[in-house]
Amino acid sequence: RPFIVQYARYLGALVQGDLYTAEAIIGGRVEGNVHATDRVEVQATAEVQGDVYTRRIVVLEGGSVNGSIKMGSPPEPGIDE
């Protein structure tokens, strides 16, 4: 089940599922794909297990993305990638 929100800020949290948002600041663990229409920030304490679709991304030292990073307009919820 996807999480669909305007603005996502997950610090120290565990999110299991795909995340759809305008902007995401991640400081915990995401097990799923992240779709952000504007920006993703992966903080030093963060781990993303999945693909990231966004226009802009910042990965701070210590943060990790274990998946693909695709820049440009992310697909809308329900549209096959």
PDB file of C-alpha atoms in Angstrom:
ATOM      1  CA  ARG A   1       0.000   0.000   0.000  1.00  0.00           C
ATOM      2  CA  PRO A   2       1.524   3.353  -0.977  1.00  0.00           C
ATOM      3  CA  PHE A   3       1.868   6.312   1.380  1.00  0.00           C
ATOM      4  CA  ILE A   4       0.657   9.479  -0.379  1.00  0.00           C
ATOM      5  CA  VAL A   5       1.399  12.776   1.384  1.00  0.00           C
ATOM      6  CA  GLN A   6       2.231  16.377   0.473  1.00  0.00           C
ATOM      7  CA  TYR A   7       5.387  16.572   2.574  1.00  0.00           C
ATOM      8  CA  ALA A   8       7.134  13.665   4.276  1.00  0.00           C
ATOM      9  CA  ARG A   9       9.604  13.887   7.116  1.00  0.00           C
ATOM     10  CA  TYR A  10      10.727  10.576   8.578  1.00  0.00           C
ATOM     11  CA  LEU A  11      13.434  10.869  11.220  1.00  0.00           C
ATOM     12  CA  GLY A  12      14.242   7.590  12.958  1.00  0.00           C
ATOM     13  CA  ALA A  13      11.115   5.936  11.550  1.00  0.00           C
ATOM     14  CA  LEU A  14      10.614   2.727   9.580  1.00  0.00           C
ATOM     15  CA  VAL A  15       8.416   3.058   6.492  1.00  0.00           C
ATOM     16  CA  GLN A  16       7.449  -0.151   4.711  1.00  0.00           C
ATOM     17  CA  GLY A  17       5.845   0.579   1.358  1.00  0.00           C
ATOM     18  CA  ASP A  18       6.136   3.043  -1.495  1.00  0.00           C
ATOM     19  CA  LEU A  19       6.127   6.732  -0.607  1.00  0.00           C
ATOM     20  CA  TYR A  20       4.561   9.390  -2.877  1.00  0.00           C
ATOM     21  CA  THR A  21       5.149  13.021  -1.903  1.00  0.00           C
ATOM     22  CA  ALA A  22       6.303  16.432  -3.133  1.00  0.00           C
ATOM     23  CA  GLU A  23       9.340  16.522  -0.813  1.00  0.00           C
ATOM     24  CA  ALA A  24      10.833  13.875   1.478  1.00  0.00           C
ATOM     25  CA  ILE A  25      13.365  14.296   4.272  1.00  0.00           C
ATOM     26  CA  ILE A  26      14.402  10.816   5.361  1.00  0.00           C
ATOM     27  CA  GLY A  27      16.327  10.170   8.565  1.00  0.00           C
ATOM     28  CA  GLY A  28      15.198   6.596   9.223  1.00  0.00           C
ATOM     29  CA  ARG A  29      14.684   3.520   7.048  1.00  0.00           C
ATOM     30  CA  VAL A  30      12.437   3.232   3.993  1.00  0.00           C
ATOM     31  CA  GLU A  31      11.728  -0.232   2.584  1.00  0.00           C
ATOM     32  CA  GLY A  32      10.099   0.673  -0.710  1.00  0.00           C
ATOM     33  CA  ASN A  33      10.367   3.169  -3.532  1.00  0.00           C
ATOM     34  CA  VAL A  34      10.369   6.932  -2.928  1.00  0.00           C
ATOM     35  CA  HIS A  35       8.537   9.089  -5.509  1.00  0.00           C
ATOM     36  CA  ALA A  36       8.998  12.834  -4.868  1.00  0.00           C
ATOM     37  CA  THR A  37       7.863  15.403  -7.418  1.00  0.00           C
ATOM     38  CA  ASP A  38      10.333  17.993  -6.104  1.00  0.00           C
ATOM     39  CA  ARG A  39      13.134  16.881  -3.762  1.00  0.00           C
ATOM     40  CA  VAL A  40      14.510  14.058  -1.600  1.00  0.00           C
ATOM     41  CA  GLU A  41      16.988  14.508   1.241  1.00  0.00           C
ATOM     42  CA  VAL A  42      18.610  11.351   2.621  1.00  0.00           C
ATOM     43  CA  GLN A  43      20.123  12.299   5.953  1.00  0.00           C
ATOM     44  CA  ALA A  44      23.244  10.749   7.510  1.00  0.00           C
ATOM     45  CA  THR A  45      21.144   8.346   9.622  1.00  0.00           C
ATOM     46  CA  ALA A  46      18.947   7.205   6.717  1.00  0.00           C
ATOM     47  CA  GLU A  47      18.750   4.061   4.630  1.00  0.00           C
ATOM     48  CA  VAL A  48      16.529   3.647   1.577  1.00  0.00           C
ATOM     49  CA  GLN A  49      15.978   0.075   0.353  1.00  0.00           C
ATOM     50  CA  GLY A  50      14.371   0.818  -2.997  1.00  0.00           C
ATOM     51  CA  ASP A  51      14.429   3.140  -5.963  1.00  0.00           C
ATOM     52  CA  VAL A  52      14.227   6.933  -5.730  1.00  0.00           C
ATOM     53  CA  TYR A  53      12.385   8.987  -8.380  1.00  0.00           C
ATOM     54  CA  THR A  54      12.793  12.760  -8.020  1.00  0.00           C
ATOM     55  CA  ARG A  55      13.924  15.984  -9.684  1.00  0.00           C
ATOM     56  CA  ARG A  56      16.504  16.820  -6.986  1.00  0.00           C
ATOM     57  CA  ILE A  57      18.302  14.689  -4.410  1.00  0.00           C
ATOM     58  CA  VAL A  58      20.757  15.236  -1.565  1.00  0.00           C
ATOM     59  CA  VAL A  59      22.457  12.289   0.123  1.00  0.00           C
ATOM     60  CA  LEU A  60      24.410  13.313   3.205  1.00  0.00           C
ATOM     61  CA  GLU A  61      27.573  11.466   4.197  1.00  0.00           C
ATOM     62  CA  GLY A  62      26.545   8.276   5.984  1.00  0.00           C
ATOM     63  CA  GLY A  63      23.146   8.068   4.296  1.00  0.00           C
ATOM     64  CA  SER A  64      22.528   5.295   1.777  1.00  0.00           C
ATOM     65  CA  VAL A  65      20.303   4.399  -1.141  1.00  0.00           C
ATOM     66  CA  ASN A  66      20.307   0.725  -2.066  1.00  0.00           C
ATOM     67  CA  GLY A  67      18.485   0.970  -5.371  1.00  0.00           C
ATOM     68  CA  SER A  68      18.344   3.114  -8.482  1.00  0.00           C
ATOM     69  CA  ILE A  69      18.131   6.893  -8.493  1.00  0.00           C
ATOM     70  CA  LYS A  70      16.111   8.232 -11.424  1.00  0.00           C
ATOM     71  CA  MET A  71      16.089  11.975 -11.997  1.00  0.00           C
ATOM     72  CA  GLY A  72      13.249  13.801 -13.730  1.00  0.00           C
ATOM     73  CA  SER A  73       9.491  13.732 -13.219  1.00  0.00           C
ATOM     74  CA  PRO A  74       8.515  10.735 -11.068  1.00  0.00           C
ATOM     75  CA  PRO A  75       5.573   8.566 -12.135  1.00  0.00           C
ATOM     76  CA  GLU A  76       2.191   9.157 -10.518  1.00  0.00           C
ATOM     77  CA  PRO A  77       0.684   6.602  -8.105  1.00  0.00           C
ATOM     78  CA  GLY A  78      -0.820   3.639  -9.907  1.00  0.00           C
ATOM     79  CA  ILE A  79       1.214   4.113 -13.099  1.00  0.00           C
ATOM     80  CA  ASP A  80       3.588   1.281 -13.956  1.00  0.00           C
ATOM     81  CA  GLU A  81       7.242   2.249 -13.940  1.00  0.00           C
TER      82      GLU A  81
END
